JSON list of C-alpha atoms in Angstrom, two decimals:
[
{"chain": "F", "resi": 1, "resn": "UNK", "atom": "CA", "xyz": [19.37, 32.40, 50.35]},
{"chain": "F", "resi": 2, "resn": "UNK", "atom": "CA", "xyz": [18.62, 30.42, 53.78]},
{"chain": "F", "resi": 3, "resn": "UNK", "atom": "CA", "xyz": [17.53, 26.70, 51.60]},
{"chain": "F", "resi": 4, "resn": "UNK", "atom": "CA", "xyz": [16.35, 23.82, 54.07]},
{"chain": "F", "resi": 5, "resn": "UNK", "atom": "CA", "xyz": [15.53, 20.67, 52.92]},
{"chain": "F", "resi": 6, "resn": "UNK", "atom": "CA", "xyz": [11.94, 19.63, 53.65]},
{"chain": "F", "resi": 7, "resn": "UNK", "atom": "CA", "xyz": [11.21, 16.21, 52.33]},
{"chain": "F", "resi": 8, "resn": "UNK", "atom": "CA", "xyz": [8.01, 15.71, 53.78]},
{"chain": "F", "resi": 9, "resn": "UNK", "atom": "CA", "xyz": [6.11, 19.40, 53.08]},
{"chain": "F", "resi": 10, "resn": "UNK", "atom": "CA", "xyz": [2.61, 18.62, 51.96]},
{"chain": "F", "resi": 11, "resn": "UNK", "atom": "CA", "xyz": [0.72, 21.31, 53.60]},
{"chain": "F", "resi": 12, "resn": "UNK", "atom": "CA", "xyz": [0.50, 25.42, 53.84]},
{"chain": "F", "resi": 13, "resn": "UNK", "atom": "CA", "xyz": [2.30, 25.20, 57.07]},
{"chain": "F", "resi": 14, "resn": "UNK", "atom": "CA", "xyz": [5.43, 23.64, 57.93]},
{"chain": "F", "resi": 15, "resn": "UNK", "atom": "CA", "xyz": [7.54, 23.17, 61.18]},
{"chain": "F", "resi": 16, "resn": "UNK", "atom": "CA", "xyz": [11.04, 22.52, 61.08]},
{"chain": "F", "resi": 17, "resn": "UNK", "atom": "CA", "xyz": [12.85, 19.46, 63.30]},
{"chain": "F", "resi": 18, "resn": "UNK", "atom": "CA", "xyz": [15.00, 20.48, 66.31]},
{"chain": "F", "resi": 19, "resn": "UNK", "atom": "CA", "xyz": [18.29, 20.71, 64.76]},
{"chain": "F", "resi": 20, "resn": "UNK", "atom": "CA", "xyz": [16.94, 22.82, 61.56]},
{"chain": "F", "resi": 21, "resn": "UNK", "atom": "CA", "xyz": [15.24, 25.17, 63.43]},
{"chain": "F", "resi": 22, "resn": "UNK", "atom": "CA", "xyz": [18.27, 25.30, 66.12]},
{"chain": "F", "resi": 23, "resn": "UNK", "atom": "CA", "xyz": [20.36, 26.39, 63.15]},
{"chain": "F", "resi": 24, "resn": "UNK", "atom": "CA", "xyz": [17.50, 28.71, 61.54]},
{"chain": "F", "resi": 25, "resn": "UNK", "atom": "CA", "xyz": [16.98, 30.48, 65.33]},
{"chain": "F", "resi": 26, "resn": "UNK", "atom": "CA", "xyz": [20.23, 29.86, 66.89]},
{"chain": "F", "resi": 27, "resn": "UNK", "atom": "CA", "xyz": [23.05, 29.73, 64.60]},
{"chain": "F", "resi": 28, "resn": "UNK", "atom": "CA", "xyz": [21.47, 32.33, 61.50]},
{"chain": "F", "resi": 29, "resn": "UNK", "atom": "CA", "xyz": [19.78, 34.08, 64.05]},
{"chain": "F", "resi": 30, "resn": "UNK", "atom": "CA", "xyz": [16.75, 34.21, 62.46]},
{"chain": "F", "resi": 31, "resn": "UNK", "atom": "CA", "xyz": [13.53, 35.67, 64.26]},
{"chain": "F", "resi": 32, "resn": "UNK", "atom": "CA", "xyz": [9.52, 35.83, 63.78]},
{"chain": "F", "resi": 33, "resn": "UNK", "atom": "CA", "xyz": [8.47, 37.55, 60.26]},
{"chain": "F", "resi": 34, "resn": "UNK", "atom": "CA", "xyz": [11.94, 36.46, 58.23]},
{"chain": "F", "resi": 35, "resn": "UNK", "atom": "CA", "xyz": [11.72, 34.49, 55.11]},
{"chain": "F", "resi": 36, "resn": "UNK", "atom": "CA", "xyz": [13.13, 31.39, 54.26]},
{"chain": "F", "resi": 37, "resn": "UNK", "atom": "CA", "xyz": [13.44, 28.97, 51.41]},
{"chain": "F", "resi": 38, "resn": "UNK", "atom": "CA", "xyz": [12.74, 25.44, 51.25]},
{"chain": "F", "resi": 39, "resn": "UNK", "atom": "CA", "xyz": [13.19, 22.27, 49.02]},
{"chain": "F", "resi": 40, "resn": "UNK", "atom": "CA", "xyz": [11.82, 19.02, 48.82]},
{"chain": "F", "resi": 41, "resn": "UNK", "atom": "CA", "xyz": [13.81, 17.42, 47.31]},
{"chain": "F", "resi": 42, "resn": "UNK", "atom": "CA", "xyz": [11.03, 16.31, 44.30]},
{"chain": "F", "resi": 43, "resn": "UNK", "atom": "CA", "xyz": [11.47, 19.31, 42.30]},
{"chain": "F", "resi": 44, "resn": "UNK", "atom": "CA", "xyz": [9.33, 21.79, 44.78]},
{"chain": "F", "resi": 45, "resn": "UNK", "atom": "CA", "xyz": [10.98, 25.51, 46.24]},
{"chain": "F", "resi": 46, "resn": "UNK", "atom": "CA", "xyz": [9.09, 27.17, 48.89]},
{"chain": "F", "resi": 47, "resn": "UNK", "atom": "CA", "xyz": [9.29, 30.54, 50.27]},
{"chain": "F", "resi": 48, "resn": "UNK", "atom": "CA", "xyz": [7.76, 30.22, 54.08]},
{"chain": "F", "resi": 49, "resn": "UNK", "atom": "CA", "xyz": [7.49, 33.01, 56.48]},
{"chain": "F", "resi": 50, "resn": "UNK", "atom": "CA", "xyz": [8.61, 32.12, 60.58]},
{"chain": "F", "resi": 51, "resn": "UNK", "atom": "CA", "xyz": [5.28, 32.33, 62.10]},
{"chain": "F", "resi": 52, "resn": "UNK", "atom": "CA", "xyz": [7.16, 31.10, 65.79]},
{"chain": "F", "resi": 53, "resn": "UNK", "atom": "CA", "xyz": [10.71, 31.64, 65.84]},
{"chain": "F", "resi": 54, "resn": "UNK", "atom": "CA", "xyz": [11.03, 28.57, 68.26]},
{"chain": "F", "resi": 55, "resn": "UNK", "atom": "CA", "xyz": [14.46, 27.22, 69.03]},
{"chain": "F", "resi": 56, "resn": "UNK", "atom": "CA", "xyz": [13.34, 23.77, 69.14]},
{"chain": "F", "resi": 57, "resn": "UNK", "atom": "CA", "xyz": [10.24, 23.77, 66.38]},
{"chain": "F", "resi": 58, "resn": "UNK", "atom": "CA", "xyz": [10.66, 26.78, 64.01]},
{"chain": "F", "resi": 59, "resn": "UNK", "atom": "CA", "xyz": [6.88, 27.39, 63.12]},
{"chain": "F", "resi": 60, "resn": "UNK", "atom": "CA", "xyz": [6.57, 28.25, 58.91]},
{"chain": "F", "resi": 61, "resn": "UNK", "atom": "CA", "xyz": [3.62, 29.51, 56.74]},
{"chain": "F", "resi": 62, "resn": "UNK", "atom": "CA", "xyz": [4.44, 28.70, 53.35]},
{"chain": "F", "resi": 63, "resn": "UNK", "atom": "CA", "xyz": [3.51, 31.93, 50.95]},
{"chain": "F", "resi": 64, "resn": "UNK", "atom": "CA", "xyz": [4.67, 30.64, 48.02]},
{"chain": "F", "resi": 65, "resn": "UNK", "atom": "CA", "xyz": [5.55, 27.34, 46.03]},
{"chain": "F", "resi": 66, "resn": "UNK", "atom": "CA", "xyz": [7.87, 26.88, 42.50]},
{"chain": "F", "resi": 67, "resn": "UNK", "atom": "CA", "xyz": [7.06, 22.87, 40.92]},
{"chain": "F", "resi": 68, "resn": "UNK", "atom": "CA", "xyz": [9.61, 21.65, 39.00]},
{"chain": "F", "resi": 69, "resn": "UNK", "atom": "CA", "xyz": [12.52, 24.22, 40.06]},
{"chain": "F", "resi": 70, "resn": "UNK", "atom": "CA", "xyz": [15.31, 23.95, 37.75]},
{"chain": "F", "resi": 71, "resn": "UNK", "atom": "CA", "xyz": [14.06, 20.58, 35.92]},
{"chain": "F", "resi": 72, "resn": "UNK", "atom": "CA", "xyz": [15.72, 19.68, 32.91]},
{"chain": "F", "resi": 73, "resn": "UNK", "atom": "CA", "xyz": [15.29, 17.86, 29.97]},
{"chain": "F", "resi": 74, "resn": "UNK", "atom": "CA", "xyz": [17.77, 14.58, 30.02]},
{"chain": "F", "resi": 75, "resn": "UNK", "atom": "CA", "xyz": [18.68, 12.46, 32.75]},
{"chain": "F", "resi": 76, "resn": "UNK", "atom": "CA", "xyz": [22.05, 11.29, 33.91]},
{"chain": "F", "resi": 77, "resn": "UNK", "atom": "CA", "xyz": [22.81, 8.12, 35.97]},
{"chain": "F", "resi": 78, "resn": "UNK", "atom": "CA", "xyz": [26.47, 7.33, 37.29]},
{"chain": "F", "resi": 79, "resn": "UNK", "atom": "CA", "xyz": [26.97, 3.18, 38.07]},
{"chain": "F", "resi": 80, "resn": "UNK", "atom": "CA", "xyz": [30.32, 3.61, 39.77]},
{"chain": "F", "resi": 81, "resn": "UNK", "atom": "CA", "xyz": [32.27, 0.82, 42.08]},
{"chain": "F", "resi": 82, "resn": "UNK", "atom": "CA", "xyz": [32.88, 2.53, 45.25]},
{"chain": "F", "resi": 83, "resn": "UNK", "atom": "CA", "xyz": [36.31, 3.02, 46.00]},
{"chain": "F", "resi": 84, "resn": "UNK", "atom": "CA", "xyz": [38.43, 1.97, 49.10]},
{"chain": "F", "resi": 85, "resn": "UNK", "atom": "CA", "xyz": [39.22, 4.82, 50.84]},
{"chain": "F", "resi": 86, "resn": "UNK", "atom": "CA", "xyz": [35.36, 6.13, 51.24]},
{"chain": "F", "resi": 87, "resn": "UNK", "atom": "CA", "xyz": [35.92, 9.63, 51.25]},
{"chain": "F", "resi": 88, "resn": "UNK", "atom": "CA", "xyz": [37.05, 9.93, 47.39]},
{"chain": "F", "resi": 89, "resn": "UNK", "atom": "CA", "xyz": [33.51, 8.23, 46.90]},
{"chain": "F", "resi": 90, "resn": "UNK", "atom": "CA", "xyz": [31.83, 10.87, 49.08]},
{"chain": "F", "resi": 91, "resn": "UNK", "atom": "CA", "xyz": [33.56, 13.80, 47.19]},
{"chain": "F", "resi": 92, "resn": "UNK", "atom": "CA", "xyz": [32.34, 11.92, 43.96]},
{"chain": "F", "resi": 93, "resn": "UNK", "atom": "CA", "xyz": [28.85, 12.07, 45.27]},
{"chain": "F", "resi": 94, "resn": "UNK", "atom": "CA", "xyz": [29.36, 15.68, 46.76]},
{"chain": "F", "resi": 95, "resn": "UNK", "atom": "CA", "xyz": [30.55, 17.13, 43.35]},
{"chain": "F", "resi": 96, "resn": "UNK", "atom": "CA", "xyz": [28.70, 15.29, 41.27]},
{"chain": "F", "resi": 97, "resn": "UNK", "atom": "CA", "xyz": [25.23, 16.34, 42.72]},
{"chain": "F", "resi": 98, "resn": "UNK", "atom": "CA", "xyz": [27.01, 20.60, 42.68]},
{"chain": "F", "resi": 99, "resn": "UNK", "atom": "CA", "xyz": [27.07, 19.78, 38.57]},
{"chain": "F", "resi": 100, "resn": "UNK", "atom": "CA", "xyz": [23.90, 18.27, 38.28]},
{"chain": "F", "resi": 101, "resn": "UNK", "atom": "CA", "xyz": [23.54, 14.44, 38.21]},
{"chain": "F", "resi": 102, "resn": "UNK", "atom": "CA", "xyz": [19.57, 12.29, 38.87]},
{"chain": "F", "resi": 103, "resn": "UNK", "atom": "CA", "xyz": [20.85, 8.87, 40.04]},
{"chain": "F", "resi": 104, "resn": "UNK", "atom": "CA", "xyz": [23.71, 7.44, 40.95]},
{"chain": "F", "resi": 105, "resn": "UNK", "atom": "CA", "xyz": [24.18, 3.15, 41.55]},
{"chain": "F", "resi": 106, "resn": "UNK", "atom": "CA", "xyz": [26.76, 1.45, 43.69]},
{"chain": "F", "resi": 107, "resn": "UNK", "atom": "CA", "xyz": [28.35, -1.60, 41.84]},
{"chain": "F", "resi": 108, "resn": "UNK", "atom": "CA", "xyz": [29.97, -4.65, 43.32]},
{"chain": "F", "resi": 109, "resn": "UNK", "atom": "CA", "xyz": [32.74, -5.90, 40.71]},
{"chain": "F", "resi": 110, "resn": "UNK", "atom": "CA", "xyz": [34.88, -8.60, 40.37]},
{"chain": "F", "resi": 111, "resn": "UNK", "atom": "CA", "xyz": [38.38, -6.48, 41.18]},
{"chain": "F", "resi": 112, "resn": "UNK", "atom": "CA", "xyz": [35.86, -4.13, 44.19]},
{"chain": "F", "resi": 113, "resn": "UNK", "atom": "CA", "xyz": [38.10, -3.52, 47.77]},
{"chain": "F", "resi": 114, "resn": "UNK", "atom": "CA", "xyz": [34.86, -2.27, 48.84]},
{"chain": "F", "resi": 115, "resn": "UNK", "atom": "CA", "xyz": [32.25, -5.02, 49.20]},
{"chain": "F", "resi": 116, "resn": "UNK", "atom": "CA", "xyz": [29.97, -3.50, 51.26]},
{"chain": "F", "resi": 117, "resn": "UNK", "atom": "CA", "xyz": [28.39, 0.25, 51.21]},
{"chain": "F", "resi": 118, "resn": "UNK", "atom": "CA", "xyz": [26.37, 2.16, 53.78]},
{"chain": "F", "resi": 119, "resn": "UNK", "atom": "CA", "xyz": [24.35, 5.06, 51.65]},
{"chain": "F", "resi": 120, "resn": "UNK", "atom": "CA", "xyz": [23.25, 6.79, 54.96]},
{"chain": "F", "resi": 121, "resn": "UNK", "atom": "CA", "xyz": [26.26, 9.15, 54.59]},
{"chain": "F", "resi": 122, "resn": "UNK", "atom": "CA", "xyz": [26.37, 10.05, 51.33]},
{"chain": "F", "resi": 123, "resn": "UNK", "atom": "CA", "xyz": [22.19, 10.66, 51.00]},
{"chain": "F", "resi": 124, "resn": "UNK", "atom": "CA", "xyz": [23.46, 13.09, 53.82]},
{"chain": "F", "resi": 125, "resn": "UNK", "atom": "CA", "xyz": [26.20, 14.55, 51.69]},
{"chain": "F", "resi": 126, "resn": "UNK", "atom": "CA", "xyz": [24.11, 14.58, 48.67]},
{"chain": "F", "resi": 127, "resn": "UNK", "atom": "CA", "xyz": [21.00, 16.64, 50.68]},
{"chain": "F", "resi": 128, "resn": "UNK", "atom": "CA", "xyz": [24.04, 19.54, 51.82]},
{"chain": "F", "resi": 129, "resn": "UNK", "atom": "CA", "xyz": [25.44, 19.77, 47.88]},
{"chain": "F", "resi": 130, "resn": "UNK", "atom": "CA", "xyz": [21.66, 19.66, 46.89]},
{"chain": "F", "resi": 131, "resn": "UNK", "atom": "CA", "xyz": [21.14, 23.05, 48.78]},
{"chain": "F", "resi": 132, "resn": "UNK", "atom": "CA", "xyz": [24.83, 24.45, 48.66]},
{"chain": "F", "resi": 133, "resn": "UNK", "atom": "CA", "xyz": [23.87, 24.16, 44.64]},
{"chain": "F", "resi": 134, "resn": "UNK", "atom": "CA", "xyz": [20.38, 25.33, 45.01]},
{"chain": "F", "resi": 135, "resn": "UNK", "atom": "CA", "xyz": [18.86, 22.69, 43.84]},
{"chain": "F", "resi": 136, "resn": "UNK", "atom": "CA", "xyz": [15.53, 21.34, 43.96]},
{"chain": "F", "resi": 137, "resn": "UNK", "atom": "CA", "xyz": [15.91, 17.83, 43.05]},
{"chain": "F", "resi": 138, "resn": "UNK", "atom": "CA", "xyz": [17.76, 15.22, 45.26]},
{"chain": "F", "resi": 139, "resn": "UNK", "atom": "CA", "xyz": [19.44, 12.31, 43.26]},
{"chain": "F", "resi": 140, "resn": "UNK", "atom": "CA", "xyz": [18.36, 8.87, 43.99]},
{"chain": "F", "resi": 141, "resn": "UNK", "atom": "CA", "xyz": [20.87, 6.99, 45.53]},
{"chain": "F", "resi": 142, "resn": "UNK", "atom": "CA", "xyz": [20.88, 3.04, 45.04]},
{"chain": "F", "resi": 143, "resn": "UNK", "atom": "CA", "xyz": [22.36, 0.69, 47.37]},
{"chain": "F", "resi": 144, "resn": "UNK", "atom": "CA", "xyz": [25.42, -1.67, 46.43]},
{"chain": "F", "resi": 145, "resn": "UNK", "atom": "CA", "xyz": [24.34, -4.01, 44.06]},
{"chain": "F", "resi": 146, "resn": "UNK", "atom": "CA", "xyz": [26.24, -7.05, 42.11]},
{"chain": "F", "resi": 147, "resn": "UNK", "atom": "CA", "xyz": [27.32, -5.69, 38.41]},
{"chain": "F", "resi": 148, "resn": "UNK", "atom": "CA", "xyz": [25.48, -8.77, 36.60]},
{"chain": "F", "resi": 149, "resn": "UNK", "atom": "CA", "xyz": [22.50, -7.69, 38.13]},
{"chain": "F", "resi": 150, "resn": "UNK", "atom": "CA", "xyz": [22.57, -4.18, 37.34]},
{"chain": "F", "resi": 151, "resn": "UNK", "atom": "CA", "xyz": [23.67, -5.06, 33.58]},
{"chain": "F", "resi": 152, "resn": "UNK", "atom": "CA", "xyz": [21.08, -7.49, 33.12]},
{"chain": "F", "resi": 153, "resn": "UNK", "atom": "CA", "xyz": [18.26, -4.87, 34.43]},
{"chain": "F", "resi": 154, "resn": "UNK", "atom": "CA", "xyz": [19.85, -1.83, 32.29]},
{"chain": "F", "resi": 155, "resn": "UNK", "atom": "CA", "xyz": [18.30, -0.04, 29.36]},
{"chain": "F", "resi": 156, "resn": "UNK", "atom": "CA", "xyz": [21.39, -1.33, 27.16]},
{"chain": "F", "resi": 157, "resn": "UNK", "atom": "CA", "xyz": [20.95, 1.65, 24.66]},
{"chain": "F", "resi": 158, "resn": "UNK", "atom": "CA", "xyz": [21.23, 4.05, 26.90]},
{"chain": "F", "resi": 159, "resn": "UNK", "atom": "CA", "xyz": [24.32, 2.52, 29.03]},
{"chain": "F", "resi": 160, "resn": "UNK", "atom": "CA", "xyz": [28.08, 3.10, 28.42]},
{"chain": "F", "resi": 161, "resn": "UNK", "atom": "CA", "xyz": [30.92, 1.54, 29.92]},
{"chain": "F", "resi": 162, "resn": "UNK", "atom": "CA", "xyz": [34.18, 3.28, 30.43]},
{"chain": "F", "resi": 163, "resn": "UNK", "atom": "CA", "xyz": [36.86, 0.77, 30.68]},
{"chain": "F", "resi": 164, "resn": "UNK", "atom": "CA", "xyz": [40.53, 0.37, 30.04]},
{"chain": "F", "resi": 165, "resn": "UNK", "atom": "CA", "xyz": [40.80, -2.45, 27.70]},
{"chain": "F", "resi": 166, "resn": "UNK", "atom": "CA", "xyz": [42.76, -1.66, 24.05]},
{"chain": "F", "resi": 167, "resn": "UNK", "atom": "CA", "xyz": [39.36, -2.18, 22.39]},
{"chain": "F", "resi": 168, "resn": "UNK", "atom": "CA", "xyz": [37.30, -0.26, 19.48]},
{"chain": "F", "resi": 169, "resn": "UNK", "atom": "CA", "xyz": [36.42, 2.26, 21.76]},
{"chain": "F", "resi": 170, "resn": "UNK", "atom": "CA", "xyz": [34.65, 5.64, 21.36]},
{"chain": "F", "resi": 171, "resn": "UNK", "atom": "CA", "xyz": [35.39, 8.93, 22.90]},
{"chain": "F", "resi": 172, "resn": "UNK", "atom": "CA", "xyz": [32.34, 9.75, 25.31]},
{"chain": "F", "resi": 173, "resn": "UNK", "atom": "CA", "xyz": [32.25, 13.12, 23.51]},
{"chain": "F", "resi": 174, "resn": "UNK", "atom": "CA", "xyz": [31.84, 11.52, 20.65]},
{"chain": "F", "resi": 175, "resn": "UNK", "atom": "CA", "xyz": [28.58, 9.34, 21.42]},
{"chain": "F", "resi": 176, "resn": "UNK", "atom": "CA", "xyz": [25.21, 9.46, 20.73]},
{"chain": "F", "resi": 177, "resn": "UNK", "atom": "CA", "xyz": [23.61, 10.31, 23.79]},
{"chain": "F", "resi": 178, "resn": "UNK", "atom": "CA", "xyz": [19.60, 10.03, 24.40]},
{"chain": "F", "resi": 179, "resn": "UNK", "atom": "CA", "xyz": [17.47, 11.82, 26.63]},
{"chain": "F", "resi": 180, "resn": "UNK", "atom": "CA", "xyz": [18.33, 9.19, 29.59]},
{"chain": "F", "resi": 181, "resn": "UNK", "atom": "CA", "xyz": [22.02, 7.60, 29.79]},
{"chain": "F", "resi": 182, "resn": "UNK", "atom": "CA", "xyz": [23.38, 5.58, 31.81]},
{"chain": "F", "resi": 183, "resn": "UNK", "atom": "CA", "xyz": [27.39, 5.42, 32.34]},
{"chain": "F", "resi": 184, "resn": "UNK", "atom": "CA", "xyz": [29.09, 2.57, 34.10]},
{"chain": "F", "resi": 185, "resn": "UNK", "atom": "CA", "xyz": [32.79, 3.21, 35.84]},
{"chain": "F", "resi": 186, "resn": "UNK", "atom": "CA", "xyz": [35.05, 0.56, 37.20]},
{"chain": "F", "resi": 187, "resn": "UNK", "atom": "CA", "xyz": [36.83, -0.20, 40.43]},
{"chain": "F", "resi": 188, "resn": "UNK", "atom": "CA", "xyz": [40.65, 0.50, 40.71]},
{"chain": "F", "resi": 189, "resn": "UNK", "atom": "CA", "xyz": [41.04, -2.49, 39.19]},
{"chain": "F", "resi": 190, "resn": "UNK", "atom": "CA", "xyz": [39.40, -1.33, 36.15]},
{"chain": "F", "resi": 191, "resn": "UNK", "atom": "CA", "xyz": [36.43, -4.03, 35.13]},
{"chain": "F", "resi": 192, "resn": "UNK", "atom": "CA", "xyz": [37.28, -7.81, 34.33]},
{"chain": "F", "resi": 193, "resn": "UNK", "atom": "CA", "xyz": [37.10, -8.84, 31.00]},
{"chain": "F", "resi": 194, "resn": "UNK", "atom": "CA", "xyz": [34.55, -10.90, 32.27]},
{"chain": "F", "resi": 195, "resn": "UNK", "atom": "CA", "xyz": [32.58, -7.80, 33.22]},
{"chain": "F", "resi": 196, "resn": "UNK", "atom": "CA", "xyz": [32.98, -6.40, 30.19]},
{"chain": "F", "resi": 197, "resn": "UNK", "atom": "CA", "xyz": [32.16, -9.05, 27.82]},
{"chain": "F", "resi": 198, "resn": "UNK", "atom": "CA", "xyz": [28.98, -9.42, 30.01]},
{"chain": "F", "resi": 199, "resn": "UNK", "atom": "CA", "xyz": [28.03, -5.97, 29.11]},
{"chain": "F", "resi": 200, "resn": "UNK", "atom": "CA", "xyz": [29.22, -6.20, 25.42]},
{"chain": "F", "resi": 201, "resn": "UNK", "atom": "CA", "xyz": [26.57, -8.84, 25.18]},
{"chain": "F", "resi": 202, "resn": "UNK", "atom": "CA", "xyz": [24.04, -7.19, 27.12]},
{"chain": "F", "resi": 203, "resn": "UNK", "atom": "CA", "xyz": [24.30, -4.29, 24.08]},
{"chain": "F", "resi": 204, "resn": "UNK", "atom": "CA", "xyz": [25.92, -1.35, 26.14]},
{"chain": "F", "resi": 205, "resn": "UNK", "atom": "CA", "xyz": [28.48, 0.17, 24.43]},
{"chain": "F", "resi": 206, "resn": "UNK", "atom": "CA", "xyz": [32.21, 0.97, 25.16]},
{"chain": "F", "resi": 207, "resn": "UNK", "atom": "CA", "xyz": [33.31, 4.38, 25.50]},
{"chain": "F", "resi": 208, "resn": "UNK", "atom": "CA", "xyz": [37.17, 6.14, 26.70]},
{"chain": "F", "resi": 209, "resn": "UNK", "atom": "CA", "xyz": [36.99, 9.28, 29.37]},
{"chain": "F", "resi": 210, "resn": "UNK", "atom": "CA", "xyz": [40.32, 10.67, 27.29]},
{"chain": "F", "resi": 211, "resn": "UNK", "atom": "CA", "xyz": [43.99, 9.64, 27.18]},
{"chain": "F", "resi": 212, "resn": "UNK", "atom": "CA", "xyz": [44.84, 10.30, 30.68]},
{"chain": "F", "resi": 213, "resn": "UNK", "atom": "CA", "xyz": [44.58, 6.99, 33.22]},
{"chain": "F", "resi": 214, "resn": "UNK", "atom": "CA", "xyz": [41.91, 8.29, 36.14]},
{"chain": "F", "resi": 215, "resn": "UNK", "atom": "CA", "xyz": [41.33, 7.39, 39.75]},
{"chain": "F", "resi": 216, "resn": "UNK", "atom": "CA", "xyz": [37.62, 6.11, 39.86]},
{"chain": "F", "resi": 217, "resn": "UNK", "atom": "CA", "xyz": [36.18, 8.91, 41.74]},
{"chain": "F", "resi": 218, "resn": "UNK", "atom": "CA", "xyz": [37.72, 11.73, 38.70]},
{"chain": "F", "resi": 219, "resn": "UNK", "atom": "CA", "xyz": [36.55, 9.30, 36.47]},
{"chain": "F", "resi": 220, "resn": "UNK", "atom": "CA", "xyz": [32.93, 9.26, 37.68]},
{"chain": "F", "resi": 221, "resn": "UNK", "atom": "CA", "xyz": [32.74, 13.09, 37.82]},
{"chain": "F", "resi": 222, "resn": "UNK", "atom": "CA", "xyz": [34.42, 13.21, 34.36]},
{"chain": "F", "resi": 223, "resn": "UNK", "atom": "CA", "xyz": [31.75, 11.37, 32.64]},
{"chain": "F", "resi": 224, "resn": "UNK", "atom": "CA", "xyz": [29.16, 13.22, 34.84]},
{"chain": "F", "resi": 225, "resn": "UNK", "atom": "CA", "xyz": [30.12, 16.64, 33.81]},
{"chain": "F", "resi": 226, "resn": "UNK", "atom": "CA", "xyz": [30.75, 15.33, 29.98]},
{"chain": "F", "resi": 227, "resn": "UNK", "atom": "CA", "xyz": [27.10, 13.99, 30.11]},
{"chain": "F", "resi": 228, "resn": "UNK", "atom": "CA", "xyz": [25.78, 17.49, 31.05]},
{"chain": "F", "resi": 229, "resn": "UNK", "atom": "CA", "xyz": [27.70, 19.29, 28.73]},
{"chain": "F", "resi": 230, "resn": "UNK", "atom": "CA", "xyz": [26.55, 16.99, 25.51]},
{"chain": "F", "resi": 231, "resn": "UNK", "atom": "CA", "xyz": [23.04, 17.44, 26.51]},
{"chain": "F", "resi": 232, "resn": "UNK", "atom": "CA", "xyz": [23.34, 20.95, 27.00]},
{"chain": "F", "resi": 233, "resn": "UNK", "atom": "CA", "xyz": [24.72, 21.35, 23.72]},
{"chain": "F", "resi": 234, "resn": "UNK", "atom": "CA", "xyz": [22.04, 19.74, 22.15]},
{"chain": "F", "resi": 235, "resn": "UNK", "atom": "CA", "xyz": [19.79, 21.87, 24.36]},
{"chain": "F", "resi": 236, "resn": "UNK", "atom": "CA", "xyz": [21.24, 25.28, 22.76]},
{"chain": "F", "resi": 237, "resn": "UNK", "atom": "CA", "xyz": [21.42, 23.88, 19.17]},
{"chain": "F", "resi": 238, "resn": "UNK", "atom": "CA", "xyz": [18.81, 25.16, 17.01]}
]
């Protein structure tokens, strides 16, 4: 399946921008009367037909439209502090989007090595997973924001955190998850007590990834792919 990502499609034709219709023409070799796919991003596949098999703007006639393409019924949201080395964070972001994740939010923590975050890269990373998976919905991605600030603007019943502390601590396995959760991970640092006291009061609850000690990024996808898998037990339970 040829999948291109078409953000702004609102009409029965379509023309792709230089570089995706130098890829469609050039590099698939793709000519007038082929069919394509395409994704918005929103939920919306396309099937479009090359009207004008033009190098430089690949002329489409959409022929057929699917809403809602692989929707489902729960929600997950990753708050992770970036790491360091930027590249685990963009495999994190990669894989995470390949499983199935709907937002993910940077956090600035007390123990962070990375205080600042540019989200051009990894929307980019997250649109190429988005169609290697064919997928039709793209994640939102939220800038780098201060962890009081996300805490404090949370939906505390729906919010885990995932810290290292010797505390009463449930197995995410083990919770009660909702239709919408929310799971915070630390920096390499782990969180501060501060930061976790902050979120203890704030209601959100504290849960352990397993027995094993994690590098943020597995730790991320680990509670990502746990988060799918409760909810899709609870989607094939009678």
């Amino acid at each position: 399946m040829h999948l291109f990502f078409t953000p702004d499609l609102n009409s029965e034709t379509y023309t792709l921008n230089e570089d995706e219709s130098k890829h469609s023409i050039r590099v698939l070799r793709l000519s007038q009367g082929d069919t394509i796919n395409l994704v918005d991003g929103k939920g919306g596949l396309y099937t479009a037909v090359i009207t004008d098999a033009n190098p430089k703007k690949c002329a489409l006639q959409i022929v057929n439209h699917v809403p809602n393409f692989g929707k489902r019924p729960f929600y997950v949201h990753i708050a992770v502090a970036p790491t360091k080395n930027l590249d685990r964070m963009e495999w994190f972001v990669e894989k995470a989007v390949e499983i199935g994740i709907d937002e993910i939010s940077f956090l600035c923590c007390d123990h962070s090595e990375r205080k600042n975050l540019n989200t051009e890269r990894l929307q980019k990373i997250a649109i190429s997973a988005m169609k290697q998976s064919i997928k039709a919905y793209l994640p939102k991605l939220n800038e780098l924001q201060p962890f009081a600030s996300f805490v404090n603007q949370c939906d505390a019943s729906a919010t885990f955190i995932a810290h290292l502390e010797d505390h009463n601590r449930k197995s995410l396995v083990q919770a009660t998850v909702s239709q919408k959760n929310c799971i915070l991970i630390g920096p390499e640092g782990d969180f501060s007590g501060r930061e976790i006291e902050m979120a203890y009061k704030q209601g959100i609850k504290p849960v352990t990834l397993g027995p094993s000690r994690l590098r943020t990024e597995t730790a991320a996808l680990v509670a990502c792919h746990t988060a799918n898998l409760l909810h899709e037990i609870q989607v094939a339970l009678p």
